[in-house]
Coordinates of C-alpha atoms in Angstrom, one line a residue:
M1 CA -35.3 -120.8 -80.8
P2 CA -35.6 -118.2 -83.6
A3 CA -32.5 -117.1 -85.4
P4 CA -30.8 -113.8 -84.3
L5 CA -32.5 -110.8 -86.0
H6 CA -32.1 -107.0 -85.7
H7 CA -35.2 -105.1 -85.0
I8 CA -36.5 -102.0 -86.9
E9 CA -39.4 -99.8 -86.1
S10 CA -42.5 -99.7 -88.3
S11 CA -44.0 -96.7 -90.0
P12 CA -46.7 -95.2 -87.9
E13 CA -49.5 -95.0 -90.5
L14 CA -50.6 -97.1 -93.4
P15 CA -50.8 -95.0 -96.6
A16 CA -54.1 -94.7 -98.5
S17 CA -52.3 -95.2 -101.8
A18 CA -48.9 -96.0 -103.2
D19 CA -47.2 -96.4 -106.5
A20 CA -46.3 -100.0 -105.6
V21 CA -46.9 -102.3 -102.6
V22 CA -44.4 -105.0 -101.8
I23 CA -45.9 -108.0 -99.9
G24 CA -43.3 -109.7 -97.8
G25 CA -40.3 -108.3 -95.9
G26 CA -37.7 -111.0 -96.7
I27 CA -34.5 -110.2 -98.5
V28 CA -36.1 -110.2 -101.9
G29 CA -39.0 -108.1 -100.9
V30 CA -36.9 -105.4 -99.1
F31 CA -34.5 -105.1 -102.1
A32 CA -37.4 -104.8 -104.5
A33 CA -38.9 -102.1 -102.4
Y34 CA -35.5 -100.4 -102.1
Y35 CA -34.8 -100.2 -105.8
L36 CA -38.3 -99.1 -106.5
A37 CA -38.0 -96.3 -103.9
K38 CA -34.7 -95.3 -105.4
R39 CA -36.4 -94.6 -108.7
G40 CA -38.8 -92.2 -107.0
L41 CA -41.8 -94.4 -106.5
R42 CA -44.0 -94.1 -103.4
I43 CA -43.5 -97.5 -101.8
A44 CA -45.3 -99.4 -99.0
L45 CA -43.8 -102.6 -97.7
V46 CA -46.2 -104.8 -95.7
E47 CA -45.0 -107.8 -93.7
K48 CA -47.2 -110.0 -91.6
G49 CA -44.6 -110.5 -88.9
R50 CA -41.1 -109.0 -88.6
V51 CA -38.8 -107.9 -91.5
G52 CA -36.4 -110.8 -92.2
A53 CA -37.8 -113.1 -89.6
E54 CA -38.4 -116.2 -91.7
Q55 CA -35.9 -117.8 -94.1
S56 CA -34.0 -114.6 -94.8
S57 CA -32.5 -114.7 -91.3
R58 CA -32.3 -118.5 -91.1
N59 CA -29.9 -119.3 -93.9
W60 CA -26.1 -119.6 -94.1
G61 CA -25.5 -116.1 -95.4
W62 CA -23.6 -117.1 -98.5
C63 CA -23.5 -114.7 -101.5
R64 CA -22.1 -116.9 -104.2
Q65 CA -21.5 -117.3 -107.9
Q66 CA -19.7 -120.6 -107.4
N67 CA -21.7 -123.6 -108.5
R68 CA -24.8 -121.6 -109.4
D69 CA -27.1 -123.0 -112.0
A70 CA -26.5 -121.3 -115.3
R71 CA -29.9 -119.7 -115.2
E72 CA -29.1 -118.0 -111.9
L73 CA -25.5 -117.1 -112.5
P74 CA -26.1 -113.7 -114.3
M75 CA -28.3 -112.7 -111.3
A76 CA -25.6 -113.9 -108.8
M77 CA -22.9 -112.0 -110.6
K78 CA -24.8 -108.7 -110.6
S79 CA -25.9 -109.3 -107.0
L80 CA -22.4 -109.3 -105.6
D81 CA -21.8 -105.8 -107.0
L82 CA -25.1 -104.7 -105.7
W83 CA -24.4 -105.9 -102.2
E84 CA -21.3 -103.6 -102.2
Q85 CA -23.1 -100.7 -103.9
F86 CA -25.9 -100.9 -101.4
A87 CA -23.5 -100.4 -98.4
A88 CA -21.8 -97.5 -100.1
E89 CA -24.9 -95.6 -101.1
S90 CA -27.1 -96.3 -98.1
G91 CA -24.7 -96.3 -95.2
E92 CA -26.4 -99.4 -93.8
D93 CA -24.5 -102.4 -92.7
T94 CA -25.6 -105.8 -94.1
G95 CA -22.4 -107.5 -93.0
F96 CA -21.5 -108.2 -96.6
R97 CA -17.8 -109.0 -97.3
R98 CA -16.0 -110.8 -100.1
C99 CA -14.2 -113.3 -97.9
G100 CA -14.1 -116.1 -100.6
L101 CA -15.8 -119.5 -100.5
L102 CA -13.9 -122.7 -100.2
Y103 CA -15.1 -126.1 -101.5
L104 CA -13.2 -129.3 -100.6
S105 CA -13.8 -132.9 -101.8
N106 CA -12.4 -136.4 -102.0
D107 CA -15.0 -137.5 -104.5
E108 CA -13.6 -137.7 -108.0
A109 CA -17.0 -137.3 -109.7
E110 CA -17.8 -134.2 -107.7
L111 CA -14.5 -132.7 -108.5
V112 CA -15.1 -133.3 -112.2
R113 CA -18.4 -131.5 -112.0
W114 CA -16.9 -128.6 -110.2
A115 CA -14.1 -128.3 -112.7
R116 CA -16.6 -128.4 -115.6
W117 CA -18.6 -125.6 -113.9
C118 CA -15.4 -123.6 -113.4
D119 CA -14.6 -123.9 -117.1
F120 CA -18.0 -122.6 -118.0
A121 CA -17.9 -119.8 -115.4
R122 CA -14.7 -118.4 -116.7
T123 CA -16.3 -117.9 -120.1
V124 CA -18.7 -115.4 -118.5
G125 CA -16.2 -113.6 -116.4
V126 CA -16.4 -115.4 -113.0
T127 CA -13.1 -115.6 -111.1
T128 CA -12.7 -119.1 -109.6
H129 CA -9.7 -121.4 -108.9
V130 CA -9.6 -125.2 -109.2
L131 CA -7.4 -126.6 -106.4
D132 CA -5.3 -129.6 -106.8
S133 CA -4.6 -131.9 -103.8
A134 CA -1.8 -129.8 -102.4
G135 CA -3.8 -126.6 -102.8
A136 CA -7.0 -128.0 -101.3
T137 CA -5.1 -129.7 -98.4
G138 CA -3.3 -126.4 -97.7
R139 CA -6.4 -124.3 -97.7
G140 CA -8.2 -127.0 -95.7
R141 CA -5.5 -127.4 -93.1
A142 CA -8.0 -126.7 -90.3
T143 CA -9.4 -130.2 -91.0
G144 CA -6.1 -131.9 -90.6
R145 CA -7.0 -134.1 -93.6
A146 CA -5.6 -134.6 -97.0
W147 CA -8.0 -133.6 -99.8
K148 CA -8.1 -134.7 -103.5
G149 CA -9.1 -131.3 -104.7
G150 CA -11.4 -128.4 -104.4
V151 CA -12.5 -124.9 -105.6
F152 CA -11.9 -121.5 -104.2
S153 CA -13.9 -118.5 -105.3
P154 CA -12.2 -115.4 -104.0
T155 CA -14.8 -112.8 -105.2
D156 CA -17.7 -114.6 -103.5
G157 CA -18.6 -113.8 -99.9
T158 CA -21.1 -113.7 -97.1
A159 CA -23.6 -111.2 -95.5
D160 CA -25.2 -111.3 -92.1
P161 CA -28.7 -112.9 -92.3
G162 CA -29.7 -111.2 -89.0
K163 CA -28.7 -107.7 -90.2
A164 CA -29.3 -107.7 -94.0
A165 CA -33.1 -107.4 -94.5
P166 CA -33.6 -105.0 -91.6
A167 CA -30.7 -102.9 -93.0
V168 CA -32.4 -102.6 -96.4
A169 CA -35.7 -101.8 -94.7
S170 CA -34.0 -99.0 -92.9
A171 CA -32.7 -97.6 -96.2
I172 CA -36.3 -97.8 -97.6
L173 CA -37.4 -95.5 -94.8
K174 CA -34.7 -93.0 -95.5
L175 CA -35.9 -92.9 -99.1
G176 CA -39.4 -92.0 -98.0
G177 CA -41.0 -95.4 -98.3
T178 CA -43.1 -96.9 -95.5
V179 CA -42.5 -100.3 -93.8
H180 CA -45.4 -102.0 -91.9
Q181 CA -44.7 -105.0 -89.7
N182 CA -47.4 -107.2 -88.1
C183 CA -49.5 -106.2 -91.1
A184 CA -50.6 -109.1 -93.2
A185 CA -51.7 -108.6 -96.8
R186 CA -55.0 -110.5 -96.9
G187 CA -55.6 -110.1 -100.7
I188 CA -56.0 -107.8 -103.6
E189 CA -58.8 -105.9 -105.3
L190 CA -59.3 -105.7 -109.1
E191 CA -60.8 -103.1 -111.4
A192 CA -61.4 -104.0 -115.1
G193 CA -59.4 -107.1 -114.5
R194 CA -56.3 -105.3 -113.3
L195 CA -54.9 -105.0 -109.8
S196 CA -56.2 -101.8 -108.1
A197 CA -55.5 -102.3 -104.4
V198 CA -53.9 -104.4 -101.7
V199 CA -56.1 -105.3 -98.8
T200 CA -54.2 -105.6 -95.5
E201 CA -55.4 -106.3 -91.9
R202 CA -55.0 -102.6 -91.2
G203 CA -56.7 -101.2 -94.2
T204 CA -56.6 -101.0 -98.0
I205 CA -53.8 -99.4 -100.0
K206 CA -54.8 -98.2 -103.5
T207 CA -52.1 -99.2 -106.0
K208 CA -51.7 -100.4 -109.6
V209 CA -48.7 -102.6 -108.8
A210 CA -48.1 -105.2 -106.1
V211 CA -45.0 -107.4 -105.7
L212 CA -45.6 -110.7 -104.1
A213 CA -42.4 -111.7 -102.3
G214 CA -44.1 -113.9 -99.8
G215 CA -41.6 -116.7 -99.6
A216 CA -43.1 -120.0 -98.4
W217 CA -46.6 -118.3 -98.3
A218 CA -46.6 -117.2 -101.9
S219 CA -48.5 -120.2 -103.4
S220 CA -51.3 -120.1 -100.9
F221 CA -51.7 -116.3 -101.5
C222 CA -51.7 -116.9 -105.3
R223 CA -54.5 -119.5 -104.8
Q224 CA -56.7 -116.8 -103.4
V225 CA -56.7 -114.9 -106.7
G226 CA -57.0 -118.0 -109.0
I227 CA -53.2 -118.4 -109.8
R228 CA -51.6 -121.9 -109.7
F229 CA -48.1 -121.5 -108.5
P230 CA -46.4 -124.9 -107.7
Q231 CA -44.4 -124.6 -104.6
A232 CA -43.2 -127.0 -101.9
S233 CA -41.4 -126.2 -98.6
I234 CA -38.4 -128.1 -97.1
R235 CA -37.7 -127.7 -93.4
S236 CA -34.0 -127.1 -93.0
S237 CA -32.2 -127.1 -89.7
I238 CA -28.9 -125.4 -88.8
L239 CA -27.1 -124.5 -85.7
A240 CA -24.7 -121.8 -84.4
V241 CA -21.7 -122.4 -82.1
S242 CA -20.0 -119.9 -79.8
P243 CA -16.8 -118.0 -80.6
G244 CA -13.6 -119.7 -79.6
A245 CA -12.3 -121.6 -82.6
K246 CA -9.3 -120.1 -84.3
D247 CA -7.8 -120.1 -87.9
L248 CA -10.8 -121.6 -89.6
P249 CA -12.0 -120.7 -93.2
D250 CA -14.6 -117.9 -93.3
A251 CA -16.9 -120.2 -95.4
L252 CA -16.3 -123.8 -96.1
H253 CA -18.3 -126.5 -97.9
T254 CA -17.7 -130.3 -97.8
A255 CA -20.1 -133.2 -98.4
S256 CA -20.3 -133.8 -94.7
I257 CA -20.6 -130.3 -93.3
S258 CA -20.7 -126.6 -94.3
L259 CA -19.4 -123.8 -92.1
T260 CA -19.8 -120.0 -92.1
R261 CA -18.1 -117.5 -89.8
R262 CA -20.7 -115.3 -88.0
S263 CA -20.3 -111.6 -87.2
D264 CA -20.0 -112.5 -83.5
G265 CA -17.0 -114.7 -84.1
G266 CA -18.9 -117.9 -83.8
Y267 CA -19.9 -120.2 -86.7
T268 CA -23.0 -121.4 -88.4
L269 CA -23.0 -125.1 -89.2
A270 CA -25.2 -127.1 -91.6
I271 CA -25.4 -130.1 -93.8
S272 CA -26.0 -129.0 -97.4
G273 CA -29.3 -130.1 -98.9
R274 CA -30.5 -132.0 -95.9
G275 CA -34.1 -131.4 -94.9
R276 CA -37.4 -132.7 -93.8
V277 CA -40.5 -132.9 -96.0
D278 CA -43.5 -132.0 -93.9
V279 CA -46.4 -133.3 -95.9
T280 CA -49.2 -130.8 -96.4
P281 CA -52.2 -130.6 -98.7
Q282 CA -50.3 -128.3 -101.0
Q283 CA -47.4 -130.8 -101.1
L284 CA -49.8 -133.5 -102.2
R285 CA -51.4 -131.3 -104.8
F286 CA -48.2 -130.4 -106.5
A287 CA -46.4 -133.7 -106.0
P288 CA -46.5 -134.8 -109.6
Q289 CA -44.7 -131.6 -110.7
F290 CA -42.0 -132.1 -108.0
L291 CA -41.2 -135.7 -109.0
P292 CA -38.2 -134.7 -111.1
M293 CA -36.8 -132.7 -108.2
F294 CA -37.5 -135.4 -105.7
L295 CA -35.7 -138.1 -107.8
K296 CA -32.7 -135.8 -108.1
R297 CA -32.5 -134.9 -104.4
W298 CA -34.1 -137.9 -102.7
H299 CA -30.9 -138.9 -101.0
S300 CA -30.8 -135.8 -98.8
L301 CA -34.5 -135.4 -98.0
L302 CA -36.2 -137.2 -95.1
P303 CA -39.9 -137.6 -94.2
G304 CA -41.1 -134.9 -91.8
G305 CA -44.1 -134.6 -89.5
L306 CA -47.1 -132.3 -89.0
E307 CA -45.1 -129.1 -88.7
G308 CA -46.3 -127.8 -92.1
I309 CA -50.0 -128.5 -91.4
R310 CA -49.7 -126.7 -88.0
S311 CA -48.0 -123.8 -89.6
G312 CA -50.7 -123.2 -92.2
H313 CA -48.6 -121.8 -94.9
E314 CA -49.4 -124.5 -97.4
T315 CA -53.1 -124.7 -96.9
L316 CA -55.5 -125.3 -99.8
K317 CA -58.2 -123.2 -98.1
R318 CA -59.6 -120.0 -99.5
W319 CA -59.9 -117.2 -97.0
R320 CA -62.0 -114.0 -96.7
I321 CA -60.2 -110.7 -97.0
D322 CA -62.5 -109.1 -94.4
G323 CA -61.3 -111.3 -91.6
P324 CA -58.2 -112.9 -90.1
T325 CA -56.2 -115.2 -92.4
P326 CA -53.7 -118.0 -91.6
M327 CA -50.9 -115.4 -91.9
E328 CA -52.3 -113.6 -88.8
H329 CA -52.5 -116.9 -86.9
M330 CA -48.9 -117.7 -87.8
R331 CA -47.0 -114.4 -87.9
I332 CA -43.6 -115.9 -88.2
L333 CA -42.8 -119.4 -89.5
D334 CA -40.6 -120.8 -86.7
P335 CA -40.6 -124.6 -87.2
T336 CA -39.0 -127.0 -84.8
P337 CA -35.4 -127.9 -85.6
D338 CA -34.8 -131.5 -86.5
P339 CA -33.0 -132.8 -83.4
A340 CA -31.4 -135.7 -85.3
A341 CA -30.0 -133.2 -87.9
V342 CA -28.7 -130.9 -85.2
K343 CA -26.9 -133.8 -83.4
L344 CA -25.5 -135.2 -86.7
T345 CA -24.4 -131.7 -87.9
H346 CA -22.5 -131.0 -84.7
R347 CA -20.9 -134.5 -84.5
R348 CA -19.7 -134.2 -88.1
A349 CA -18.4 -130.7 -87.5
I350 CA -16.2 -131.5 -84.6
E351 CA -15.0 -134.6 -86.3
L352 CA -14.0 -132.7 -89.4
I353 CA -12.6 -129.6 -87.6
P354 CA -11.2 -130.4 -84.2
E355 CA -10.8 -126.7 -83.3
L356 CA -14.6 -126.5 -83.0
R357 CA -14.4 -128.6 -79.8
K358 CA -13.4 -125.3 -78.2
T359 CA -16.9 -124.0 -78.9
K360 CA -20.4 -124.8 -77.6
I361 CA -23.8 -125.0 -79.4
A362 CA -25.2 -121.5 -78.9
A363 CA -28.5 -122.0 -80.8
A364 CA -30.3 -124.1 -83.3
W365 CA -33.2 -123.2 -85.5
A366 CA -35.1 -124.3 -88.6
G367 CA -36.7 -122.5 -91.6
Y368 CA -38.9 -123.4 -94.6
I369 CA -37.1 -123.2 -97.9
D370 CA -39.7 -122.4 -100.6
S371 CA -38.9 -124.5 -103.7
T372 CA -40.1 -124.6 -107.3
P373 CA -40.2 -127.8 -109.5
D374 CA -37.0 -126.8 -111.3
G375 CA -35.3 -125.1 -108.4
V376 CA -35.2 -121.7 -110.1
P377 CA -37.3 -118.8 -108.8
G378 CA -40.4 -117.3 -110.4
I379 CA -40.0 -113.6 -111.1
G380 CA -42.4 -111.7 -113.4
E381 CA -45.9 -110.4 -113.9
L382 CA -48.7 -112.9 -113.6
E383 CA -50.7 -112.9 -116.8
K384 CA -54.0 -113.6 -115.2
V385 CA -53.7 -110.6 -112.8
P386 CA -52.0 -107.6 -114.6
G387 CA -50.1 -105.5 -112.0
L388 CA -49.3 -108.5 -109.7
I389 CA -45.5 -109.3 -109.9
L390 CA -44.4 -112.6 -108.5
A391 CA -40.9 -112.9 -106.8
A392 CA -40.9 -116.2 -105.0
G393 CA -39.7 -119.8 -105.1
F394 CA -36.0 -119.1 -104.5
S395 CA -35.3 -122.7 -103.5
G396 CA -32.7 -122.0 -100.8
H397 CA -30.7 -119.7 -103.1
G398 CA -32.4 -116.4 -102.5
F399 CA -30.4 -114.7 -99.9
G400 CA -27.3 -114.2 -102.0
I401 CA -29.2 -113.1 -105.1
G402 CA -31.7 -111.0 -103.2
P403 CA -30.2 -107.7 -104.5
G404 CA -30.3 -108.9 -108.1
A405 CA -33.8 -110.2 -107.8
G406 CA -35.0 -106.9 -106.3
H407 CA -33.3 -104.9 -109.0
L408 CA -35.0 -107.1 -111.7
V409 CA -38.4 -106.5 -110.1
A410 CA -37.8 -102.8 -110.2
D411 CA -36.8 -103.0 -113.8
L412 CA -39.9 -104.9 -114.7
V413 CA -42.2 -102.6 -112.8
T414 CA -40.7 -99.4 -114.3
G415 CA -40.1 -100.6 -117.8
A416 CA -36.4 -100.2 -117.6
K417 CA -34.0 -102.4 -119.5
P418 CA -33.3 -105.4 -117.2
M419 CA -29.7 -105.7 -116.1
F420 CA -29.9 -109.4 -117.1
D421 CA -32.3 -111.6 -119.1
P422 CA -35.6 -112.2 -117.2
E423 CA -36.7 -115.0 -119.4
P424 CA -35.4 -117.9 -117.2
Y425 CA -37.5 -116.7 -114.3
R426 CA -40.8 -116.2 -116.2
P427 CA -43.6 -117.6 -114.0
G428 CA -45.4 -119.0 -117.1
R429 CA -42.9 -121.8 -117.4
F430 CA -44.4 -123.6 -114.4
S431 CA -47.3 -124.8 -116.6
A432 CA -44.7 -127.1 -118.3
S433 CA -42.9 -130.1 -117.0
A434 CA -39.7 -129.8 -115.0
W435 CA -38.2 -133.0 -116.4
G436 CA -34.6 -132.3 -117.5
K437 CA -34.8 -128.8 -116.1
V438 CA -34.0 -129.3 -112.4
A439 CA -31.2 -127.0 -111.2
D440 CA -27.8 -128.8 -110.9
F441 CA -26.7 -126.9 -107.8

């Protein structure tokens, strides 16, 4: 079944023109549109299905600095402040709160890595606490186990994946922007080599700027305009249990299971990094570039099936912009959860935290995590198509850093000084090898 998601109404009419068009209503797309609208631009957000319906509502909801790759950490730090600021200035509820994130481990090598990261993070102003055995065991008392150590990051937190993207879209409407659901962007038009319009299934919007925040669909969209964007999707399955468990951490990570308190009092459960690789033509095309990533993560990835081919988001086909596209045949990516993963996740969870025996499985769902060869997103203008800004490939890290990514896009579009260095996210880097550059966390 699909993940829980709040519904918002679409704008009644597609505008003939806009200062910028944002393609994709996931968390990155809505925040990009929001910050552009805040700067006075006329914004149109187009989404082929429902706002937030794909991976933006199917993730854990973690908004973390802890254990971020150094390239993403500046964005993560700014994003936490932006989550808070958004609620204060918009009046919309994303469910964000700084509840703290708890990491526990009995693996000495893992603890050494975490401690090394904490030493680095403190040099850039991140508040994080390394826990000794007594501290970790105390904070992890719900497990009833002794732990060698851990980390607690008190300023990190969570937001509600079912509320967040719709809440931001509602704020866009308040600022005078328009939001168009069930409205696929089929392609773009060019004048003198520069973007001049976005063509949708409901009509054409004249614009000089388009932001491609298409998630797992971004690479196939890029292919239509002659851009090579290496991207591969991993099918990740998680489950939710009903309310009933008491005195558990708000957010807990261990090697066997990760847990997040939901707004309804239940919990989301998942196994970090575990996923299925559904082979597609696009996967095969970009396989050589993803070899470094695969070699680093092979232990948590399993062969998949034909889900990806049926979904159509990783096709190598070219489509016409005057007729239906694969995005209109598959409005929302809703892949089948891996039953083995769901069973294993639940078994591990009740073994680790006996209190969860008081709950029942309420739902299970899967989503496609859009990955890049180095595990870091691509954000920036595409050189071959001036006016087209890429914001995709968030590799399972995008929900928490959605506000920072959206703010960076707005900075790039308006020529403002970026609030952090955009160089690590430059799309042009994908023309080089990812060997030695794969994200650590």
